[in-house]
Coordinates of C-alpha atoms in Angstrom, one line a residue:
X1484 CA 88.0 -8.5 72.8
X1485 CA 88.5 -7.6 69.3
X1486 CA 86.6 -7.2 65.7
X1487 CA 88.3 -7.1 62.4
X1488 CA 86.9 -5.7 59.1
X1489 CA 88.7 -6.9 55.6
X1490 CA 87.4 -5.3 52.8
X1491 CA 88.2 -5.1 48.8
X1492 CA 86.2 -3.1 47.1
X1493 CA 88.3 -3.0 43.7
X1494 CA 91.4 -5.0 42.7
X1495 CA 93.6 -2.1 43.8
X1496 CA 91.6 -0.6 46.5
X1497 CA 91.7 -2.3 50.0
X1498 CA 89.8 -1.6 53.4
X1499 CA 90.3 -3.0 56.6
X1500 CA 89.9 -2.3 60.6
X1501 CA 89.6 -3.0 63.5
X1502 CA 87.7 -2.6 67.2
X1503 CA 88.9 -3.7 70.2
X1504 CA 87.8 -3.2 74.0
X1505 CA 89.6 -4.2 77.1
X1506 CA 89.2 -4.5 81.0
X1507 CA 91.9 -5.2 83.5
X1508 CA 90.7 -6.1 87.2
X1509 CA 93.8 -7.6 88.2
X1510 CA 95.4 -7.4 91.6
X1511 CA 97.9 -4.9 91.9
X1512 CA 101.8 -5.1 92.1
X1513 CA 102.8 -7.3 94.9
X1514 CA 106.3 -5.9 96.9
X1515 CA 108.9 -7.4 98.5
X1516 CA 111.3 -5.0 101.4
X1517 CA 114.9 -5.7 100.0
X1518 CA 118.3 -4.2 101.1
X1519 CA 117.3 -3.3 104.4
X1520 CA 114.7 -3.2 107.5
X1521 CA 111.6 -1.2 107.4
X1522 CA 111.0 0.8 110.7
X1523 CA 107.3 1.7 110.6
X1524 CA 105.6 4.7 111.9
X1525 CA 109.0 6.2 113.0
X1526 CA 107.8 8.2 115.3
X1527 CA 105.9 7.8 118.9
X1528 CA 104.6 5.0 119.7
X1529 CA 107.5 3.7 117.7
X1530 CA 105.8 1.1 115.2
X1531 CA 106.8 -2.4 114.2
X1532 CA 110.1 -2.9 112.5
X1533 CA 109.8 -4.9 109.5
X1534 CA 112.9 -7.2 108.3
X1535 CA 113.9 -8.2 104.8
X1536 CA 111.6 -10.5 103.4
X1537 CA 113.1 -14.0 103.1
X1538 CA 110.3 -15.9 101.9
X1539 CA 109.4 -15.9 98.2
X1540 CA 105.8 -14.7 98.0
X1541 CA 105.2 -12.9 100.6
X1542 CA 103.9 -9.1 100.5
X1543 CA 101.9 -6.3 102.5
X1544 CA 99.6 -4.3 102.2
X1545 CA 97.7 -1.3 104.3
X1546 CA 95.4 1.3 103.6
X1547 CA 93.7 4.3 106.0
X1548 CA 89.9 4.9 106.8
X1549 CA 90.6 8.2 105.5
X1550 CA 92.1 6.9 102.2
X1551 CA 89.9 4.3 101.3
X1552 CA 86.6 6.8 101.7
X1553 CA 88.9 9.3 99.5
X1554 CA 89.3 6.5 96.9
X1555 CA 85.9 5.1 97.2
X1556 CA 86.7 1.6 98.2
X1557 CA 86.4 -0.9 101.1
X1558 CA 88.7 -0.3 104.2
X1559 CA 89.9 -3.9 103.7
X1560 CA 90.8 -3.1 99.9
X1561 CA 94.4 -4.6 98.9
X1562 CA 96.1 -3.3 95.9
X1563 CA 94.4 -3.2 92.2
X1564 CA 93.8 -2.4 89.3
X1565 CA 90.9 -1.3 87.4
X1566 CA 91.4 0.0 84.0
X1567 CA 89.3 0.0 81.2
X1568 CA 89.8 1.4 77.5
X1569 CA 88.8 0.3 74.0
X1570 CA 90.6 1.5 70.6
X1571 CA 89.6 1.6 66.8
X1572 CA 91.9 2.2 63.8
X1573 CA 90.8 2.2 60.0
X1574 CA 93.6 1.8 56.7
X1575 CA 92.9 2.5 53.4
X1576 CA 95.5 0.8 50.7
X1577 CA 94.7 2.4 46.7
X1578 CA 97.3 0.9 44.1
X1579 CA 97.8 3.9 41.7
X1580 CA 100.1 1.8 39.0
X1581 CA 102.7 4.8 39.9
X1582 CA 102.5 4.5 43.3
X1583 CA 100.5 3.2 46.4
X1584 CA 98.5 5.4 48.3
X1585 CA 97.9 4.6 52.3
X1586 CA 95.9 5.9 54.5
X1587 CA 95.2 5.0 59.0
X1588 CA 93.3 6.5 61.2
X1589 CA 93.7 5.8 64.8
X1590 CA 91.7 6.1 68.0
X1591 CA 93.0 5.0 71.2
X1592 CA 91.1 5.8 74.7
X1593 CA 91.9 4.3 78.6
X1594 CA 90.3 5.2 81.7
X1595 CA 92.9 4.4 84.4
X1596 CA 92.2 3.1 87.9
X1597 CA 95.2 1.3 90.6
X1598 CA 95.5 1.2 93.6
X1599 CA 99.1 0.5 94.7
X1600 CA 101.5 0.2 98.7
X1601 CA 104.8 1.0 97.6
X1602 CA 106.1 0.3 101.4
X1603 CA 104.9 -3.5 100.8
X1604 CA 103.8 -3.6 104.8
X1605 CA 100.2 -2.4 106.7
X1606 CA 101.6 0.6 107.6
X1607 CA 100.3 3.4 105.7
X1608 CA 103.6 4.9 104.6
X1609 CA 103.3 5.2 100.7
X1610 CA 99.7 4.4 99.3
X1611 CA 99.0 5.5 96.0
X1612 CA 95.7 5.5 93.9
X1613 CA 96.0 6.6 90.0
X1614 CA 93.2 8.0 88.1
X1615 CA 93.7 8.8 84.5
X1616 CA 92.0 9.2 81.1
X1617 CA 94.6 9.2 78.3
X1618 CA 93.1 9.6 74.7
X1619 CA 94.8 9.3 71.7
X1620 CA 94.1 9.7 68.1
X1621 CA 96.5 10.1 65.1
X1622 CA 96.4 10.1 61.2
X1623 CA 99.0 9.3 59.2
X1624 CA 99.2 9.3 55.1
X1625 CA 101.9 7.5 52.7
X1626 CA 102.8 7.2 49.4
X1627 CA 105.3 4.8 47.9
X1628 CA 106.8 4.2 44.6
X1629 CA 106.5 0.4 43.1
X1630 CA 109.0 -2.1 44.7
X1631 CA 111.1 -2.9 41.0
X1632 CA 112.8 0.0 40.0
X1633 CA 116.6 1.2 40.3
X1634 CA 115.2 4.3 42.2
X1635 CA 112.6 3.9 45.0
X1636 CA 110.9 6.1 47.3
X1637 CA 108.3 6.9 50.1
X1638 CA 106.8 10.3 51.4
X1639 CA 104.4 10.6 54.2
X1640 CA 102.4 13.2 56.8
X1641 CA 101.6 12.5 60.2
X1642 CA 99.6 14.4 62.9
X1643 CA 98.7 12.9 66.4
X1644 CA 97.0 14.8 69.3
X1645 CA 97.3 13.3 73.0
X1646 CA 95.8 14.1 76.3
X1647 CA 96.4 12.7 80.1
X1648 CA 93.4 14.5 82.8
X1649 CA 94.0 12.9 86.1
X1650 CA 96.7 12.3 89.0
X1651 CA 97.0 10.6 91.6
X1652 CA 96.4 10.6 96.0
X1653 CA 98.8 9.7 98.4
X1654 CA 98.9 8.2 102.1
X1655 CA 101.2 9.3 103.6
X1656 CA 99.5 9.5 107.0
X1657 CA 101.8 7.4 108.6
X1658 CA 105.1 8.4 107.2
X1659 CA 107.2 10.2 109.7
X1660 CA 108.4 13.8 107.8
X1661 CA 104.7 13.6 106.4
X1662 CA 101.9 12.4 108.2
X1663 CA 99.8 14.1 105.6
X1664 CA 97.4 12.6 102.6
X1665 CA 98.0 14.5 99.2
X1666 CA 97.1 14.8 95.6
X1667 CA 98.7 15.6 92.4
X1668 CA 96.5 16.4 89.2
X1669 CA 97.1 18.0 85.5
X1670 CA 95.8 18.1 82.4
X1671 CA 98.9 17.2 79.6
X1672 CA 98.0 17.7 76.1
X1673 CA 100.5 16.9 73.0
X1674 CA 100.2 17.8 69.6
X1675 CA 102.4 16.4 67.5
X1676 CA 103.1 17.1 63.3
X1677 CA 105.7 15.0 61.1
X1678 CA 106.6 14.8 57.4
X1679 CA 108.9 12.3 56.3
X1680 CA 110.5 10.6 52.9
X1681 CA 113.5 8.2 52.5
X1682 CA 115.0 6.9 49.1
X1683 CA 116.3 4.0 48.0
X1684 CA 118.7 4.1 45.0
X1685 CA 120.6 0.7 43.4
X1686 CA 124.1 2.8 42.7
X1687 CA 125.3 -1.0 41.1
X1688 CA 123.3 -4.7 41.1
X1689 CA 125.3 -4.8 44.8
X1690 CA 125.3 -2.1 46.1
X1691 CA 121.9 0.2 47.6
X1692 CA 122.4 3.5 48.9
X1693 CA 119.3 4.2 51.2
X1694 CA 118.7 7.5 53.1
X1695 CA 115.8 8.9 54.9
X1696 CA 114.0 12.2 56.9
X1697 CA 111.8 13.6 59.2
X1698 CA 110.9 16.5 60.6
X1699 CA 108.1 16.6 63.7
X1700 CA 107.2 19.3 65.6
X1701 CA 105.5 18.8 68.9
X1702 CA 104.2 21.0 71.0
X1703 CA 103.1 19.8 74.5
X1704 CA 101.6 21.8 77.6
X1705 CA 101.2 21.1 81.2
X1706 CA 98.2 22.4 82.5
X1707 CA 97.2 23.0 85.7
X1708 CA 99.5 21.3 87.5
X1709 CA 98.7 21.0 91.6
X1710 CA 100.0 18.6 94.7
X1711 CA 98.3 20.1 97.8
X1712 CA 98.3 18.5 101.2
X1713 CA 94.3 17.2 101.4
X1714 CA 94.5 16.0 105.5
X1715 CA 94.9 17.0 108.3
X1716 CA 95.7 21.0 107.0
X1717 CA 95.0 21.7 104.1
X1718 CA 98.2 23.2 102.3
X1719 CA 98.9 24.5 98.5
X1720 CA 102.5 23.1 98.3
X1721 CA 103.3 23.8 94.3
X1722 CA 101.3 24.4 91.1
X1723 CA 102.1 25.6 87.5
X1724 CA 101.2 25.8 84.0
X1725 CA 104.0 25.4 81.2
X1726 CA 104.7 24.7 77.4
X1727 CA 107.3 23.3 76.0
X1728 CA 108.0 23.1 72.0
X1729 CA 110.2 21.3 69.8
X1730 CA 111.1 21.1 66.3
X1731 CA 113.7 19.0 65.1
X1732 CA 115.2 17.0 62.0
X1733 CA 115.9 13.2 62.7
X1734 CA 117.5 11.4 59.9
X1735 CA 119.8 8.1 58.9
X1736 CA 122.1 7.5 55.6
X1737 CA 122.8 3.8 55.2
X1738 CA 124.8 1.4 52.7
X1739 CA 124.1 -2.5 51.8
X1740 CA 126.3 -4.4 49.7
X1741 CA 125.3 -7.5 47.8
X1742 CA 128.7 -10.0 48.5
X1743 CA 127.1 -12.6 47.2
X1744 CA 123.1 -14.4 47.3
X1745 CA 123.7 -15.1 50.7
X1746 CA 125.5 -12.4 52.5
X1747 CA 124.8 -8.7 52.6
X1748 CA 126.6 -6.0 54.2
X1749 CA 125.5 -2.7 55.5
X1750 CA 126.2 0.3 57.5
X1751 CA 124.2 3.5 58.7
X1752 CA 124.4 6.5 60.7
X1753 CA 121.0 8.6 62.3
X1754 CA 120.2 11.2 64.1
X1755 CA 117.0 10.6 66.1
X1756 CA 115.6 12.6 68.7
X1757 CA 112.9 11.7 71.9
X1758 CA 110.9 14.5 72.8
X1759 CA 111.3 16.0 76.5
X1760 CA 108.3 16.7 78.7
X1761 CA 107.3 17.7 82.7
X1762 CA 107.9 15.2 85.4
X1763 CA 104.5 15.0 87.1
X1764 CA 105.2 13.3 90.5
X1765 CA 104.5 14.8 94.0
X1766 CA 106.2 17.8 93.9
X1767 CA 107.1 21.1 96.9
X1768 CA 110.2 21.5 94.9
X1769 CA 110.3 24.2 91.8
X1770 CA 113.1 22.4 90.4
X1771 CA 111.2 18.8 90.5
X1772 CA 108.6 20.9 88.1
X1773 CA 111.1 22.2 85.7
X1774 CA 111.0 19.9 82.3
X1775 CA 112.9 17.8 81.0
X1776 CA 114.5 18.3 77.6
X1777 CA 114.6 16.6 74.5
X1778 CA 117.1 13.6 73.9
X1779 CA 119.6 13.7 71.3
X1780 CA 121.3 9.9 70.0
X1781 CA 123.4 9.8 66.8
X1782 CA 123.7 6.3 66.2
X1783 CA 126.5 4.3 63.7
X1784 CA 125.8 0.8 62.8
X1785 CA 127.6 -2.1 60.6
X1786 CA 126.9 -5.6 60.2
X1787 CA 126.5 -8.8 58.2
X1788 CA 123.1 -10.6 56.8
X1789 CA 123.9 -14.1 55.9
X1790 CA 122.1 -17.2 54.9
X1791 CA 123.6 -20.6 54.5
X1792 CA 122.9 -24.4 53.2
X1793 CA 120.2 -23.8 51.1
X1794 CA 119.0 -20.8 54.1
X1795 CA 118.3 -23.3 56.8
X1796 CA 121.7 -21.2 58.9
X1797 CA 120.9 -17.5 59.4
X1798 CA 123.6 -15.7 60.8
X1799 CA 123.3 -11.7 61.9
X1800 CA 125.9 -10.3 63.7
X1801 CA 125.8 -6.0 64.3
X1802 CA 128.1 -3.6 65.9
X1803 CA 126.5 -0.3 67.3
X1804 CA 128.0 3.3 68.7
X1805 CA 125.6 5.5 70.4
X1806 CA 126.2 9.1 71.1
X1807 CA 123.8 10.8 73.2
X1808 CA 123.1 14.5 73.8
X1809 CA 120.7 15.1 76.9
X1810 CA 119.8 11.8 77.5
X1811 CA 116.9 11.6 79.9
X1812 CA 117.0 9.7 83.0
X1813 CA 115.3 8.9 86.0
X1814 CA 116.9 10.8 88.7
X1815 CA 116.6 11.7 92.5
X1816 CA 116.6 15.2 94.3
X1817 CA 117.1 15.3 97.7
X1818 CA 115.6 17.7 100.1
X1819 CA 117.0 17.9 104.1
X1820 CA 113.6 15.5 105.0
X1821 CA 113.3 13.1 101.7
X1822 CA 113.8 12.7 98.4
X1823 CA 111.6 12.9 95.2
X1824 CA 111.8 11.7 91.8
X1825 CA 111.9 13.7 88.6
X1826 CA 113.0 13.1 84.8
X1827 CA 116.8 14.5 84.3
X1828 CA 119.1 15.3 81.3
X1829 CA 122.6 13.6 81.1
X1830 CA 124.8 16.2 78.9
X1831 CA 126.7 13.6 77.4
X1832 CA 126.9 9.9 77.6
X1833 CA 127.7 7.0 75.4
X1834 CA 127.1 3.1 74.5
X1835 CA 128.4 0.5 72.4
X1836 CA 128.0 -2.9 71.9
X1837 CA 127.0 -5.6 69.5
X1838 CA 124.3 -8.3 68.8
X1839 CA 124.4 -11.6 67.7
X1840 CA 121.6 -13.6 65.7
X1841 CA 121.5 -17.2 64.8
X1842 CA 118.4 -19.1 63.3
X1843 CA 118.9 -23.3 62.2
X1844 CA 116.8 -25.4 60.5
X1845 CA 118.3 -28.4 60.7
X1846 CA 115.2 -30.3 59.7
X1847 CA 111.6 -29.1 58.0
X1848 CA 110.3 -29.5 61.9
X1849 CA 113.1 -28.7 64.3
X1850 CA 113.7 -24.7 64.6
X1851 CA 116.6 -23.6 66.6
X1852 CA 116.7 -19.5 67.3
X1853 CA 119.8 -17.8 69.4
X1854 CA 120.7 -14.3 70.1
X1855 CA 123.5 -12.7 72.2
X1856 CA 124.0 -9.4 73.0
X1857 CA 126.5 -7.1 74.8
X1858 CA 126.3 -3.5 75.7
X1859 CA 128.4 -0.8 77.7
X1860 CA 128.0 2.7 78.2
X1861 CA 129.2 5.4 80.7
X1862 CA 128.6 9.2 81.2
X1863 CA 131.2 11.3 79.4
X1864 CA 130.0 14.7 80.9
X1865 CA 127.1 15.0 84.3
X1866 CA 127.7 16.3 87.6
X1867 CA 125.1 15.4 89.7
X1868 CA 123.5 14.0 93.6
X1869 CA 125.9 10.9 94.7
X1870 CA 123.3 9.1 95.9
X1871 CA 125.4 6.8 97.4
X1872 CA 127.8 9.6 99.5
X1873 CA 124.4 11.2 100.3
X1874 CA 122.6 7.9 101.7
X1875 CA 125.7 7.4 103.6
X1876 CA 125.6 10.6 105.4
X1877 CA 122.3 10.5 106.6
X1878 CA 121.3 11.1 109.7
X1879 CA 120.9 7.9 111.8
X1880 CA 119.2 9.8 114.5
X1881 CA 116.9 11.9 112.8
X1882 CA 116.8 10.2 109.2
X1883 CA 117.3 13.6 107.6
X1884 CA 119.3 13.8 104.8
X1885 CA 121.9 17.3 106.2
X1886 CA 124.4 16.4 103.9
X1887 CA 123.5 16.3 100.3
X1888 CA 127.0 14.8 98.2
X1889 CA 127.4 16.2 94.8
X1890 CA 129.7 14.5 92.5
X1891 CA 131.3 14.2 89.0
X1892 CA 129.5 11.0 87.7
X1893 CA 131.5 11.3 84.0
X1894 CA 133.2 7.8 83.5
X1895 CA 130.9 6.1 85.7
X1896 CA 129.0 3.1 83.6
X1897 CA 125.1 3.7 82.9
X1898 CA 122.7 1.8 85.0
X1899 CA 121.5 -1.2 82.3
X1900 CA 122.7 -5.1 82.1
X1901 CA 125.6 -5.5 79.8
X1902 CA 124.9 -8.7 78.6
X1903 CA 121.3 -10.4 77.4
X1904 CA 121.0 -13.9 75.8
X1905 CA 117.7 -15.3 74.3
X1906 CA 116.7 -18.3 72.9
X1907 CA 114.5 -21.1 71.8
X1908 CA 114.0 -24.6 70.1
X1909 CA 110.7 -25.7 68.7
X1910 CA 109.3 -29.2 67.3
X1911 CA 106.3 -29.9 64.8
X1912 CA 105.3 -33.3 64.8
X1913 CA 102.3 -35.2 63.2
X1914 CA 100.7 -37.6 65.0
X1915 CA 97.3 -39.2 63.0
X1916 CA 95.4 -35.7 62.1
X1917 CA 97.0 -33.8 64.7
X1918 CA 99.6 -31.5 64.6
X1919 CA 101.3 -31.3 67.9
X1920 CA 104.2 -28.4 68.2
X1921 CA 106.6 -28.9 71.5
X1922 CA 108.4 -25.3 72.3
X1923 CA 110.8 -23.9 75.0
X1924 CA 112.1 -20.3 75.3
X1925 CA 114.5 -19.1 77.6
X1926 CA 116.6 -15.8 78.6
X1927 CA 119.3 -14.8 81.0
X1928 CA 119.9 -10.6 81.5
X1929 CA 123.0 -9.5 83.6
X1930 CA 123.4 -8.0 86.4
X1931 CA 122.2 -3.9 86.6
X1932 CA 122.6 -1.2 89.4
X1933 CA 119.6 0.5 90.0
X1934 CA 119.4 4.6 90.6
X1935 CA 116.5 4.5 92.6
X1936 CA 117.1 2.2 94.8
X1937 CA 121.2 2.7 94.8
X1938 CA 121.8 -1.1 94.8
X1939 CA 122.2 -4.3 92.4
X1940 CA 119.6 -6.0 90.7
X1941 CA 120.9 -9.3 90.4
X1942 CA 121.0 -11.1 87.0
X1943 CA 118.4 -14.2 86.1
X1944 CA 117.1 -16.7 83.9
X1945 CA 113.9 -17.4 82.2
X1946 CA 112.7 -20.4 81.2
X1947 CA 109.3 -21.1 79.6
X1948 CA 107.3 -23.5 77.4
X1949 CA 104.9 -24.8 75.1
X1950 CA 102.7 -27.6 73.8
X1951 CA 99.9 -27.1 71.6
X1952 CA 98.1 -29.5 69.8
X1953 CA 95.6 -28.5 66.5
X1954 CA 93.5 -30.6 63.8
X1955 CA 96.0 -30.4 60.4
X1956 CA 93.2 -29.6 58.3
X1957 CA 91.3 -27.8 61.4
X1958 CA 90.5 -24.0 62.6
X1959 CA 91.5 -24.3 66.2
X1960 CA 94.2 -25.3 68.2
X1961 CA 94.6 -26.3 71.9
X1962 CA 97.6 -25.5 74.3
X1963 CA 99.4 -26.4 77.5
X1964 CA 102.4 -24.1 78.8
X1965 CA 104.0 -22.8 82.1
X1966 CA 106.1 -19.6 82.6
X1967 CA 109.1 -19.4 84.2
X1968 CA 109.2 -23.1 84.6
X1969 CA 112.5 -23.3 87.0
X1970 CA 110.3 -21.4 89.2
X1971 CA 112.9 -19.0 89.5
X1972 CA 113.2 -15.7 91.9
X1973 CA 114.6 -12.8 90.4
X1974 CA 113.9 -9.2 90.7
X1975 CA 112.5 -6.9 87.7
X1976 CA 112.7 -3.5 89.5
X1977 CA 113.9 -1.6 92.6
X1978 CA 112.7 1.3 94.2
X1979 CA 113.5 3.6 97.4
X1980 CA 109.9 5.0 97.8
X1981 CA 109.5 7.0 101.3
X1982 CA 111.6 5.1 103.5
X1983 CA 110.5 1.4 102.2
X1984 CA 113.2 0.0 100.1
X1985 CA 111.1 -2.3 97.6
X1986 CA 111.6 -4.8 95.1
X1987 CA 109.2 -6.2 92.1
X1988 CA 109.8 -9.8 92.0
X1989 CA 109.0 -11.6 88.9
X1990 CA 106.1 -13.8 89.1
X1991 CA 106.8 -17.2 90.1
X1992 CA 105.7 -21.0 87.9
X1993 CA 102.4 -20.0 86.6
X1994 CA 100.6 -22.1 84.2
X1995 CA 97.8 -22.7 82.2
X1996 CA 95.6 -23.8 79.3
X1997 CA 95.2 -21.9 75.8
X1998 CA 92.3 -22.1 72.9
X1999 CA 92.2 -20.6 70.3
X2000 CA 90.0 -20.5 66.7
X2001 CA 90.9 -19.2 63.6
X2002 CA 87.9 -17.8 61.1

């Protein structure tokens, strides 16, 4: 639900807003088991041994007496989620003749509640229920020189304050190095200031020399950071408070040359920087709670803008370089019993690659869009768990992990697809005093190798579409459309949670009816 406010008190003075509120009761992710078997309750009485799901929509789903009373829901519950959170924001735009003055005030709040089986089977192996309340709320204030000009400028301040209060429980009651229920909870507060200005200056009629700046510090503090083991003995297995600051300068320089009406050419190089943080899963291992740090990228980019045949062709085409410093990753620790999660820094990797953009008009009502894209990248420095090696030399007997493999990873390729291709067609037709629009989108993404789970993710393709139907002269408009209309099966993410090797599938043909009214 939303409300918006428009508001023009002068000819250079404008107001608007907005409120919005949302609820999400939706059911919660559904799992498949992928890669291999699932042997439940591993110990005595040996429990059922799931196989690899085959059939296209199936999942599981357990959950104890003990964890549901924990949670507060029925014993029968299946997976959910129940989240609720509402957000208002307000801008102020004053025209000073000199400049333009901008002001936006932000207010975000969510109270989170899911319930989610990340073993995809009754047994009660890897339950997890969230409870969060995240609030957000952020100024920001800008001032920017008239468009004309040879020289053109904009200067800004920005402030934002953040905090996460929650965790999360865990059943583990049936897992066989755990047998235990825990719970994880912090408070995470962030706090972060920015000034910023970039410049435009015409050096000729061509050519535009544009460069930019910003410095932010942040500072952001775990507080009170605890997993302890709830049932069946209470245990203290790790808590903590930290603080971790930062201050840094982010940045980009950037050419754009005029060849002519239609084409432009430009080039840049940045500096930008992510901020690091505390990885807060599950932890009985010091070095799960150490943080993470922040992520250096210099990035170089060149390219061509071009518009053809009275700009019904668009052609973009882009070549990138990116050179990361301490780029942060989700990694895996392993322990003689398990293995945990927890954010990690890569000292040095790289990716390049280039993008391809294509819009065609061929007629006032037929819109044709393209996009191809290619990237590669590969660690140049980061020794690290060989998750492979390690999984390997497991135990079959005991499933304990007595051999942990560390390897030099440098050289080995980055875990993302190389290769992603979008696009889409669209038709506006009149038919009598309706306006009927026919549209199809589709995608195909690669192939990826996925850390957590240490296997493939095979590659896919989307396919979607579109009819709506609206009055010409009318307010509203009325739409048919279907998602993923090859009712394809293809996998989003993998995980290794406990000993359930999972998959998220992506949802299969789904479709329905849209309204909508303009005022």
């Amino acid at each position: 639900m939303r409300l918006r406010l428009d508001w023009q008190p002068t000819d250079a003075t404008q107001i608007d807003g907005s409120l919005r509120y949302n609820r999400d009761q939706s059911d919660g992710l559904g799992l498949r088991l992928v890669t291999r078997p699932f042997q439940s309750h591993n110990y005595a009485p040996i429990g059922r041994l799931y196989p690899i799901d085959t059939e296209r929509r199936i999942t599981g789903w357990g959950i104890s007496p003990y964890f549901a009373k924990l949670i507060g829901v029925s014993p029968s519950a299946k997976p959910f989620r129940d989240n609720e959170g509402w957000g208002a924001n307000v801008r102020l735009r004053h025209d000073f003749g000199w400049a333009a003055l901008t002001a936006v005030a932000a207010y975000e709040t969510l109270e989170r509640r899911e319930f989610n089986d990340w073993d995809a089977t009754a047994s009660n192996e890897a339950g997890t229920f969230f409870f969060n309340d995240i609030e957000t709320l952020s100024q920001e204030l800008r001032l920017v020189s008239p468009a004309e000009g040879r020289f053109r400028w904009l200067a800004g301040l920005y402030h934002s304050t953040e905090t996460v209060d929650g965790g999360f429980y865990s059943d583990f009651s049936e897992a066989s190095a755990l047998r235990n229920w825990m719970s994880t909870s912090y408070t995470q507060d962030v706090q972060t200031t920015g000034v910023f200005g970039n410049v435009d200056y015409d050096l000729t009629e061509r050519l535009t020399l544009s460069a930019g700046l910003r410095y932010e510090d942040e500072t952001r503090e775990l507080k009170d950071f605890l997993t302890q083991v709830l049932a069946p003995v209470p245990n203290r297995l790790a808590s903590t408070s930290a603080e971790q600051s930062m201050g840094e300068w982010s940045g980009k320089i950037g050419l754009e040359y005029k060849a002519s009406d239609d084409v432009l050419l430009f080039a840049s190089a940045a500096r930008g920087v992510k901020s690091g943080g505390f990885t807060t899963y599950n932890s009985g291992l010091p070095q799960q709670l150490e943080p993470f740090t922040p992520e250096t990228l210099y990035a170089y980019e060149a390219g061509v803008k071009s518009e053809f045949f009275d700009r019904r062709l668009r052609v973009n085409l882009s070549a990138f370089y990116y050179d990361y410093r301490d780029q942060q990753l989700q990694g895996i620790l392993y322990t003689q019993t398990g293995r945990v999660g927890r954010m990690i820094n890569i000292p040095k990797s790289h990716i390049w690659g280039g993008e391809l953009e294509l819009t065609w008009r061929p007629t006032e009502r037929l819109t044709i869009n393209q996009s191809l894209g290619h990237k590669y990248g590969e660690y140049d420095e980061f020794y690290f768990v060989n998750s492979a090696a390690t999984e390997a030399a497991r135990d079959p007997v005991t499933g304990q992990y007595n051999t942990i493999v560390y390897s030099d990873r440098s050289g080995e390729r980055l875990p993302f697809p190389r290769a992603d291709y979008k696009g889409a067609i669209s038709y506006v037709m009149d038919v009598g005093p309706w306006q009927f629009e026919a549209e199809t989108n589709y995608n195909y993404r690669s192939s990826l190798f996925s850390t957590t789970s240490n296997s493939v993710i095979g590659d896919y393709w989307l396919v979607n579409a579109n009819l709506t139907a609206r009055p010409i002269d009318g307010r509203y408009s009325v739409g048919l459309w279907v998602n993923n209309a090859l009712d394809s099966y293809f996998e989003e993410t993998r995980n290794a949670f406990i000993s359930a090797a999972t998959a998220s599938p992506h949802p299969p043909r789904t479709y329905g009816v849209r309204m909508s009214w303009r005022y």
